[in-house]
Coordinates of C-alpha atoms and ligand atoms in Angstrom, one line a residue:
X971 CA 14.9 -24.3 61.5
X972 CA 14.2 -26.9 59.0
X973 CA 10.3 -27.0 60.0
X974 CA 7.9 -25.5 62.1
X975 CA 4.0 -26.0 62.0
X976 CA 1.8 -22.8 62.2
X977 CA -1.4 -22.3 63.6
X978 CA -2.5 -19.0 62.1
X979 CA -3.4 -18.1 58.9
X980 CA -0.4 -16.8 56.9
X981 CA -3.1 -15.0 54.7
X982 CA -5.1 -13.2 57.4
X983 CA -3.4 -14.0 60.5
X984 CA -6.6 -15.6 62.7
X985 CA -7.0 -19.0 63.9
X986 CA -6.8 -22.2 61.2
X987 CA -8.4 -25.8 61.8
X988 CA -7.0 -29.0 60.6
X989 CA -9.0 -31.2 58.1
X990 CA -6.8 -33.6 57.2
X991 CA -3.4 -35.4 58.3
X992 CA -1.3 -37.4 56.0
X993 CA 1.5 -38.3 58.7
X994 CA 4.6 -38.1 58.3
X995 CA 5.9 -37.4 54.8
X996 CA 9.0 -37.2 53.3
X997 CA 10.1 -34.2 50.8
X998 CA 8.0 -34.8 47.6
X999 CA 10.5 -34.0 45.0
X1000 CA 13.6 -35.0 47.3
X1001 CA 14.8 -37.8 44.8
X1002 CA 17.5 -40.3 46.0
X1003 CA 20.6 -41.6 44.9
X1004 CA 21.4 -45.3 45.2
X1005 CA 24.7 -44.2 47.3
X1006 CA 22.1 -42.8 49.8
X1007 CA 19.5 -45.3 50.2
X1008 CA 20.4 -46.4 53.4
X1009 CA 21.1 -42.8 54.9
X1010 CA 18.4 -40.9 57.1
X1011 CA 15.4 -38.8 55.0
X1012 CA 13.9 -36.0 56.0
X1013 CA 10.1 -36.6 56.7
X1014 CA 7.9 -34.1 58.2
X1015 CA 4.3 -34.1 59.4
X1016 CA 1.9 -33.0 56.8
X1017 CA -1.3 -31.7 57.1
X1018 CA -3.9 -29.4 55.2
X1019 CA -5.6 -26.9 57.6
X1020 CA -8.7 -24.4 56.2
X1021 CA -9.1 -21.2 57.6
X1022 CA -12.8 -20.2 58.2
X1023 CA -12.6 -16.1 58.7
X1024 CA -10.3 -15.7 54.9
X1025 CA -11.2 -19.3 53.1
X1026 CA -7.5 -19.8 52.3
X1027 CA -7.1 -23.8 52.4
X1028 CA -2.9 -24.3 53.5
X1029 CA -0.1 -26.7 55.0
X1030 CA 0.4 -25.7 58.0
X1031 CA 3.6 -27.6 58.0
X1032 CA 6.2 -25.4 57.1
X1033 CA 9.4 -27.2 55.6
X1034 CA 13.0 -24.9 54.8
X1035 CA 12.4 -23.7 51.5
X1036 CA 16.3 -24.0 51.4
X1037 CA 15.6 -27.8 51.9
X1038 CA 12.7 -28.0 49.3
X1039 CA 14.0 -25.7 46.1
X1040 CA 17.7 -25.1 45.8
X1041 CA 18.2 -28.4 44.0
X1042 CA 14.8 -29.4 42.6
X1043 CA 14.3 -32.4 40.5
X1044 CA 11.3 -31.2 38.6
X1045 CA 11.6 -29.5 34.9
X1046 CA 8.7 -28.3 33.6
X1047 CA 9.8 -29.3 29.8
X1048 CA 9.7 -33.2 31.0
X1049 CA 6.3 -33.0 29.9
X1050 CA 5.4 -32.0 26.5
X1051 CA 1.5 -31.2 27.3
X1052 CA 3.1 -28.6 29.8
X1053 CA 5.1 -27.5 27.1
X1054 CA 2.4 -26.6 24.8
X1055 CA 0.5 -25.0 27.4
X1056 CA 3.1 -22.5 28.3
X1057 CA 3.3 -21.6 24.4
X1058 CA -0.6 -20.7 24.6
X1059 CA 0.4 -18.6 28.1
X1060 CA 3.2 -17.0 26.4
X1061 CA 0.7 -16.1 23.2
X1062 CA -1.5 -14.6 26.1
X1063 CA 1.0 -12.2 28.4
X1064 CA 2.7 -11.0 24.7
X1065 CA -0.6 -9.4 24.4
X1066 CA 0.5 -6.9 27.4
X1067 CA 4.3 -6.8 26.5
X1068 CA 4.1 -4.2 23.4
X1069 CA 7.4 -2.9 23.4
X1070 CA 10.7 -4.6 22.9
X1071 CA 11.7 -2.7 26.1
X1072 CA 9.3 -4.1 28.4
X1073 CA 10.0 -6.3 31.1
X1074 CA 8.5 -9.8 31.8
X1075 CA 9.7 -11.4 35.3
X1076 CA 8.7 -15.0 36.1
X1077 CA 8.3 -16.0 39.5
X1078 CA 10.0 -19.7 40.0
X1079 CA 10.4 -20.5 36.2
X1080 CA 11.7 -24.0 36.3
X1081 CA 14.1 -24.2 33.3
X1082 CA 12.9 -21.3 31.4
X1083 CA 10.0 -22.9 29.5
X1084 CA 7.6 -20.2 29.3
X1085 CA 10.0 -17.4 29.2
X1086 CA 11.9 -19.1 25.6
X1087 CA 8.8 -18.7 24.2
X1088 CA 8.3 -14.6 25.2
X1089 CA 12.3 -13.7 24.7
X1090 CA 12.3 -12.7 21.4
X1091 CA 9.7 -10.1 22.1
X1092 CA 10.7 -8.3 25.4
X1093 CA 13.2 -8.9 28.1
X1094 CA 13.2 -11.9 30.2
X1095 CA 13.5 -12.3 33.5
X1096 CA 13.6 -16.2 35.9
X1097 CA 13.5 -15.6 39.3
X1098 CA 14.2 -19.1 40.7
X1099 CA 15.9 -20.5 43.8
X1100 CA 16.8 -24.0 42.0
X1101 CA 20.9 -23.6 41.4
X1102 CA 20.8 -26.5 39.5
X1103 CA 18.2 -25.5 36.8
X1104 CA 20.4 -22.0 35.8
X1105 CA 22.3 -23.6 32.8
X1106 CA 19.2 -24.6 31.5
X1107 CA 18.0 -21.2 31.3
X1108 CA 19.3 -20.3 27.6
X1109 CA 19.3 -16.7 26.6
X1110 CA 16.9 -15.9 30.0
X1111 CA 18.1 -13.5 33.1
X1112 CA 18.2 -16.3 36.0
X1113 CA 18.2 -14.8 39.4
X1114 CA 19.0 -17.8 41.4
X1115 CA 16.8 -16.2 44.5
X1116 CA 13.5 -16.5 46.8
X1117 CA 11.4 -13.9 45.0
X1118 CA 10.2 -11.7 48.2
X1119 CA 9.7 -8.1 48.8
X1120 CA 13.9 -7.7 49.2
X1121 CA 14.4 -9.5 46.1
X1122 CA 12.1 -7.4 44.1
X1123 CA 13.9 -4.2 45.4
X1124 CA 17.3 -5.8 44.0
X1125 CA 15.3 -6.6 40.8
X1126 CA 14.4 -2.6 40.0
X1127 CA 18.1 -1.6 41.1
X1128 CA 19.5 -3.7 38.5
X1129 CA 16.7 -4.0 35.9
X1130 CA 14.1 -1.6 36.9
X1131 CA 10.4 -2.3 37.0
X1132 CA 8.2 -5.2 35.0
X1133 CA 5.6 -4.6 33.0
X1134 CA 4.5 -8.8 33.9
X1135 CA 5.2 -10.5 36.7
X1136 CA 3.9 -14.2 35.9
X1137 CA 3.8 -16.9 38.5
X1138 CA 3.0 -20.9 36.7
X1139 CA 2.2 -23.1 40.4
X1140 CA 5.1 -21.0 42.3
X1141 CA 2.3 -18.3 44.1
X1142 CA 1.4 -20.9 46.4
X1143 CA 4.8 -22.1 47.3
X1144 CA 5.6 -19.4 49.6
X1145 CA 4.7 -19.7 53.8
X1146 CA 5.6 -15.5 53.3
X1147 CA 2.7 -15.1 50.4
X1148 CA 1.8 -11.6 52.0
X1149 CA 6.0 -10.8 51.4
X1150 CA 5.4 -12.3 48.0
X1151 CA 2.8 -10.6 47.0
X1152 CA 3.9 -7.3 48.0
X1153 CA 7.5 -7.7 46.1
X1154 CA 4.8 -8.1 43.2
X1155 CA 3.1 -5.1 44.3
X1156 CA 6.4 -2.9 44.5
X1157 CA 8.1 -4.7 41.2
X1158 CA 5.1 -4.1 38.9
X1159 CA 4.8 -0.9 37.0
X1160 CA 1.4 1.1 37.9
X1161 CA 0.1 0.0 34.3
X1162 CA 1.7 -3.5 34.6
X1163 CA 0.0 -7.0 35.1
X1164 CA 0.2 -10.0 37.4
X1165 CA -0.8 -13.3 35.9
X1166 CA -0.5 -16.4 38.1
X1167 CA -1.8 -20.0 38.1
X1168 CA -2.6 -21.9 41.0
X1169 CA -4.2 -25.2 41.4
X1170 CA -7.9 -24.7 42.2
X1171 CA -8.8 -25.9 45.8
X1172 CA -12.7 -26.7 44.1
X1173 CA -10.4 -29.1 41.7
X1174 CA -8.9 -30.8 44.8
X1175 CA -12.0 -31.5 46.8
X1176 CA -14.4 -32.9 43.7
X1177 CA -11.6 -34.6 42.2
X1178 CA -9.7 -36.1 45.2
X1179 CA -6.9 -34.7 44.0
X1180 CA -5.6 -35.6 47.8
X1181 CA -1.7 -36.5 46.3
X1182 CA -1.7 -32.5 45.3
X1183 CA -0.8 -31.7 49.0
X1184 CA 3.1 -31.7 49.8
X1185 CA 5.4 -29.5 51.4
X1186 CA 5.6 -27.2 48.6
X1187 CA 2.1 -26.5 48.0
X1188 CA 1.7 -24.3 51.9
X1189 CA -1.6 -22.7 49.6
X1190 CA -5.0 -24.0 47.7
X1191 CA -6.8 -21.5 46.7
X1192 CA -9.6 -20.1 45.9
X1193 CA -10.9 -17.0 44.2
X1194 CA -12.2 -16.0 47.4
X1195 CA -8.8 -16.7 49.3
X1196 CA -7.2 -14.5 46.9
X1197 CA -9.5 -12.0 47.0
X1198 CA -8.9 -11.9 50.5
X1199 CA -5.3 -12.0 50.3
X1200 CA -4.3 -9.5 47.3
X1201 CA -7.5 -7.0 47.8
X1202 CA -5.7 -5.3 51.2
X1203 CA -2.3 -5.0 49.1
X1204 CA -4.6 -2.9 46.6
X1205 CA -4.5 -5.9 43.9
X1206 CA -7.7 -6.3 41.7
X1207 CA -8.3 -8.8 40.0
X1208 CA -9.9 -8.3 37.2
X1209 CA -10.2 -11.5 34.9
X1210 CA -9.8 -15.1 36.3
X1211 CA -9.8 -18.7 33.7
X1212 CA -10.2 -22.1 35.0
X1213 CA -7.9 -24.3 32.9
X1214 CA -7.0 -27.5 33.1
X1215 CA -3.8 -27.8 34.1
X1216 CA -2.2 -30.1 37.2
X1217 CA -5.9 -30.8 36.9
X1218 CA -7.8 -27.9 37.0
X1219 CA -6.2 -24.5 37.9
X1220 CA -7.1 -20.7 38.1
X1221 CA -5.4 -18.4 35.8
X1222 CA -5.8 -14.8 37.5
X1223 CA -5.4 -11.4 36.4
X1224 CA -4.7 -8.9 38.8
X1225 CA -3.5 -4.9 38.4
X1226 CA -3.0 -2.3 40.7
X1227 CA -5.1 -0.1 39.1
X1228 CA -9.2 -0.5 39.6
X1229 CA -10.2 -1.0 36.1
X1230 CA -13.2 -3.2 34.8
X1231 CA -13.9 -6.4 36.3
X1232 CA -14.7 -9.1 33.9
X1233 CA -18.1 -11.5 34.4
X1234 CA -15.9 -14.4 34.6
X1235 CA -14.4 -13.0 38.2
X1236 CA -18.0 -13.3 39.8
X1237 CA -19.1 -16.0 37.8
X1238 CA -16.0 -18.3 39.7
X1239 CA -17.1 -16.8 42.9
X1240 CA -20.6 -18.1 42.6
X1241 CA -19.4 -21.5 41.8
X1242 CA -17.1 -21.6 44.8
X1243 CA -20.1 -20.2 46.9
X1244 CA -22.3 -23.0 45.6
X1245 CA -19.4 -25.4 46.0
X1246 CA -19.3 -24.7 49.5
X1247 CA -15.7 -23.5 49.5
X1248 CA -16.6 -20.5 52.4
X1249 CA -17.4 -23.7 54.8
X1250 CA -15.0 -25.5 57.0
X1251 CA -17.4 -29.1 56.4
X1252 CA -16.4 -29.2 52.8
X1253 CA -13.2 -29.7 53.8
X1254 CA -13.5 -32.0 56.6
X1255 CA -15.7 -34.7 54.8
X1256 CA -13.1 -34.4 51.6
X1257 CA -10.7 -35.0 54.5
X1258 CA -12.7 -38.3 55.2
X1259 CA -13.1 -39.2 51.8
X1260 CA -9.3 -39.1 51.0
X1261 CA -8.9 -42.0 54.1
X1262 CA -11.3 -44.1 52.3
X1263 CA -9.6 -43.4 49.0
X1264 CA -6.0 -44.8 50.4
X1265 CA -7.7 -47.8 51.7
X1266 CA -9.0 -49.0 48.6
X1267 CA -5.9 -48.2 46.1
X1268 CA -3.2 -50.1 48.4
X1269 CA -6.1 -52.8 49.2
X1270 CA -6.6 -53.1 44.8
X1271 CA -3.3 -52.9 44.1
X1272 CA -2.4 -56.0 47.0
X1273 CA -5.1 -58.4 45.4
X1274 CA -3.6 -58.0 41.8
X1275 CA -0.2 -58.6 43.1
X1276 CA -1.7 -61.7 45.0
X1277 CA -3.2 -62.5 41.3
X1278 CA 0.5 -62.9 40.4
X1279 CA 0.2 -59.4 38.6
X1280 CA 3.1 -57.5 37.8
X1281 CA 2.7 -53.7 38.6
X1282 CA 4.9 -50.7 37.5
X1283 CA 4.2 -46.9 37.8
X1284 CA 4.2 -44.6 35.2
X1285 CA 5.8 -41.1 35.7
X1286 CA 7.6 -40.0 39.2
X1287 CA 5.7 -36.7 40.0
X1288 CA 5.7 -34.7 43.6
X1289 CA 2.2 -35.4 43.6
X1290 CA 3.0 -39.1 43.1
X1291 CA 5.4 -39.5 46.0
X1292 CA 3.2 -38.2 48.2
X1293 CA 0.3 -41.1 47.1
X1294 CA 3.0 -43.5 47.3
X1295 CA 3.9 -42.5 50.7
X1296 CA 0.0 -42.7 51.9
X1297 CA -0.5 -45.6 50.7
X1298 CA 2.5 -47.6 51.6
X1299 CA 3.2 -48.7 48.4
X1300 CA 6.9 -49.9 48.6
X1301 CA 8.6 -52.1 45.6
X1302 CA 7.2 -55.3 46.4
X1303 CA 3.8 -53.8 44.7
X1304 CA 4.8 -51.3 42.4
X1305 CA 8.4 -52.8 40.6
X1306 CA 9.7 -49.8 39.4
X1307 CA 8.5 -46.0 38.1
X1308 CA 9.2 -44.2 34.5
X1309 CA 9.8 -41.0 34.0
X1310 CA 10.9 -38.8 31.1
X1311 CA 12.9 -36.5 33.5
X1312 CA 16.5 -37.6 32.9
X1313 CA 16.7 -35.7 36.2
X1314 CA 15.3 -38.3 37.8
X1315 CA 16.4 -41.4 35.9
X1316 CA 18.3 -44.1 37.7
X1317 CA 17.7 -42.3 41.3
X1318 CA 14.9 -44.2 43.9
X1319 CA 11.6 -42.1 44.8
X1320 CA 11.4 -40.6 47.9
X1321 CA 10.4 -42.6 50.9
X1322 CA 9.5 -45.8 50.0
X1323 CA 12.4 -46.1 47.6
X1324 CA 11.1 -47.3 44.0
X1325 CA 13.6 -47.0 41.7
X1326 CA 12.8 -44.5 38.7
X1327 CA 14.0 -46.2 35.4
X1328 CA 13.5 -44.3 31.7
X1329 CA 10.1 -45.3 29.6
X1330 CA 12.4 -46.9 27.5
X1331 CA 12.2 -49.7 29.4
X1332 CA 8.5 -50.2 28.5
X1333 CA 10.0 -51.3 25.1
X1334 CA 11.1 -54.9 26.5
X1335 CA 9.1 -55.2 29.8
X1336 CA 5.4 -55.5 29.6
X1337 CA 3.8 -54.8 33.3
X1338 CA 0.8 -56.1 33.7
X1339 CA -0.8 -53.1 35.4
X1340 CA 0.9 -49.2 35.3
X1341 CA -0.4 -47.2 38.0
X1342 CA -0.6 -43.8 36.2
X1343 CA 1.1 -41.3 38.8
X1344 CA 0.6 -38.7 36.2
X1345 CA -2.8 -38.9 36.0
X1346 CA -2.9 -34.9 35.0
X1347 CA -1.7 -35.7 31.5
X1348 CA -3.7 -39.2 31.3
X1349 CA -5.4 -38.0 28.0
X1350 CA -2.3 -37.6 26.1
X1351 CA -0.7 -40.5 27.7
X1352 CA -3.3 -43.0 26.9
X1353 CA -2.8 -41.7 23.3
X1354 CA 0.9 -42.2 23.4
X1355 CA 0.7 -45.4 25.1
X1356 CA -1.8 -47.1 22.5
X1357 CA 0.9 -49.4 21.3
X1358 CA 1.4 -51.0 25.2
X1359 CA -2.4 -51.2 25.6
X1360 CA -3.1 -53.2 22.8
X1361 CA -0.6 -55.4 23.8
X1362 CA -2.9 -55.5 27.1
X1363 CA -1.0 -53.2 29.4
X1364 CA -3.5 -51.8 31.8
X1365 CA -3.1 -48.5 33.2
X1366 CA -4.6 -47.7 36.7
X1367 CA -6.0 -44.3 37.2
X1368 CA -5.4 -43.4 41.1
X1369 CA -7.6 -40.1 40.8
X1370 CA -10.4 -39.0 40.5
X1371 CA -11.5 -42.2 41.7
X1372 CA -9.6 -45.4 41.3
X1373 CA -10.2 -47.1 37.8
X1374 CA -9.1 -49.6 35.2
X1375 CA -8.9 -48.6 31.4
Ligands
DWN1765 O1 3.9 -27.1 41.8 C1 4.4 -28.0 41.2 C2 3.7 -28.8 40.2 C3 2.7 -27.9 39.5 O2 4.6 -29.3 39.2 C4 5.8 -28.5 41.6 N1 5.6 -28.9 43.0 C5 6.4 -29.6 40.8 C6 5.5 -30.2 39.8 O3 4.7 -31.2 40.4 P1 4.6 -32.7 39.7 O4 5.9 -33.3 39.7 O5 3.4 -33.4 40.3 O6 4.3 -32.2 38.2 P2 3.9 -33.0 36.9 O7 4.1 -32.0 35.7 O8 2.5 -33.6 37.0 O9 5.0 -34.2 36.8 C7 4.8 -35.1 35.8 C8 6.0 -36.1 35.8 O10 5.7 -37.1 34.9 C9 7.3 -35.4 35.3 O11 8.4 -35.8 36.1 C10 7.4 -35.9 33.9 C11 6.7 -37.2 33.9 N2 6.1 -37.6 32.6 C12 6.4 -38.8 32.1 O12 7.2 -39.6 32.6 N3 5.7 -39.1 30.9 C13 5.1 -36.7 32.1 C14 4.5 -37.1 30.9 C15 3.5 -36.2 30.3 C16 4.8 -38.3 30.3 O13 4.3 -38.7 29.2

């Protein structure tokens, strides 16, 4: 079954209520070629749905994983900023890999980013569906597989049991998270650690970080949600950071074993509390806000064109498509999209069909306006980009809120 939409909570099981509905949407990293342009896409409905007995925020809409991961278009070294945060994550889970002999398994490690930077110092594991990411994998175990309760029993067959299990944005990519959660349980050793980041649903309602929501991403949560989710699979967690990362992003520490609980773990559950993240009508007026929000980026970017502007996008990320899609912003507004991802060069975004061309192109065309899809790594884009903006390139920031700089 290529989709099926759920109306039960696939953290505690009990009824879920819609806040928001993006329509029909096609597969967020499902690049395509020029040869298929004209062939049928796969869309979807998409929604986000909040349940009010566990807190877990989710897509209900529940897309083949087969369709959405085994050939997937996104590398995580495309961006250098990821790059370097991965090094500081590596410097951080080497702290609990003290023998040569331990084991570190990575839950949906993209091309081996994080795990170069740890194999030196222990063995390596990538457990990642994405066939067409293995030979980029260098001197790193790839299991190209689902990481699930089954997979985790092949795992300690073969390699025995981890020491880490680390998940970087693949914990919430899962409609089976309770399967996923207790392959971790079953793969860790007693005295082992699970470290995961997820994108913080408190990030996504204050920051509008609406373009977040695809297929992929069937989980936002928060540290109550996983409280919720891990505490009856006898996970505590005992130290959470908020970093900002795919804008900001909880890294969470959990063990099997009920040792100390840092400050910073009730310290993030007070914010949430005072956030309003336990209520379903935090939810649903962010779900009105994000209406308002699409209005007034397709209505901006259709003046300046009417200006005789000349607008290009800069970077093709899931989280882009998806705003692209929302919007309706088809070629005849935004030209063309860059990206670094030579995985994604010369092949059309999903949908609405802009054609992804390499920065390089920057070099002789001068856009009036680039509408910065990447908005995550604006900081260190800005800087790079200095050069365009003093020739009076303008980039347009789609998120928090829509501005010029
Ligand atoms: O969970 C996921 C998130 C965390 O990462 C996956 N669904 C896939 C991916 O989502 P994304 O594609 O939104 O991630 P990024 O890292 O925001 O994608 C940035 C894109 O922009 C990459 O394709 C690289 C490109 N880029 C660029 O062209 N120039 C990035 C930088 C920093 C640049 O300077």
């Amino acid at each position: 079954m290529d989709y099926v939409r759920r109306d039960d909570c696939r953290s505690c099981g009990k009824p879920i209520s819609q806040v928001l509905d993006l329509g029909s949407m096609p597969l967020a990293n499902s690049f395509v070629s020029v040869e298929k342009l004209e062939a049928p896409e796969y869309k979807f409905p998409l929604s986000l749905a909040f349940c009010p007995h566990c807190y877990l925020a989710q897509v209900p809409d529940v897309v083949d994983p087969e369709l959405l991961f085994r050939d997937y278009a996104y590398t995580t070294g495309s961006s250098p900023a990821l790059v370097r945060h991965f090094e500081n994550l590596a410097g951080v889970l080497h702290r609990f890999t003290v023998d040569s002999q331990d084991t570190v398994v990575e839950i949906g490690g993209n091309d081996g980013t994080l795990l170069s930077f740890l194999k030196p110092f222990c063995k390596v594991i990538n457990v990642d569906p994405a066939l067409n990411l293995a030979d980029l994998n260098s001197g790193v175990t790839y299991i190209p597989a689902f990481f699930n309760h089954l997979s985790a029993q092949d795992i300690i067959r073969e390699y025995g049991r981890a020491k880490v299990i680390v998940a970087t944005n693949s914990f919430a990519h899962s409609d089976l998270i309770k399967d996923m959660a207790k392959g971790v349980s079953v793969l860790l050793r007693d005295d082992g650690v699970f470290v995961f980041e997820v994108h913080w649903v408190k990030n996504l309602l204050e920051d509008n970080c609406w373009d977040q929501i695809y297929h992929e991403h069937l989980c936002f949560y928060s540290l109550h949600a996983l409280k919720n989710l891990l505490e009856p699979l006898d996970f505590h967690i005992f130290d959470v950071k908020i970093i900002p990362v795919h804008g900001q992003s909880l890294r969470v520490f959990a063990s099997k074993q009920t040792e100390m609980v840092w400050p910073s773990v009730e310290m993030v559950l007070k914010a949430e509390r005072e956030a309003g993240l336990t209520g379903i009508s935090t939810f649903l007026s962010f779900g009105q806000k994000v209406t308002h929000n699409k209005d007034r980026l397709r209505t901006g970017l259709t003046n300046l064109r009417k200006r005789g502007a000349r607008i290009a996008g800069y970077g093709a990320p899931a989280k882009g498509n998806v705003l692209l899609n929302y919007c309706k912003i088809h070629p005849h507004l935004v030209q063309y999209v860059t990206d670094t991802s030579k995985l994604k060069q010369g092949l059309y975004t999903p949908g609405v069909h802009i054609p992804v061309r390499s920065p390089d192109v920057l070099v002789t065309d001068r856009p009036d306006y680039l509408l910065l899809l990447a908005w995550n790594y604006k900081d260190s884009i800005l800087e790079k980009e200095q050069k365009l903006r003093d020739y009076g390139v303008k980039f347009i920031i789609p998120v928090p809120e829509i501005s010029i700089v």
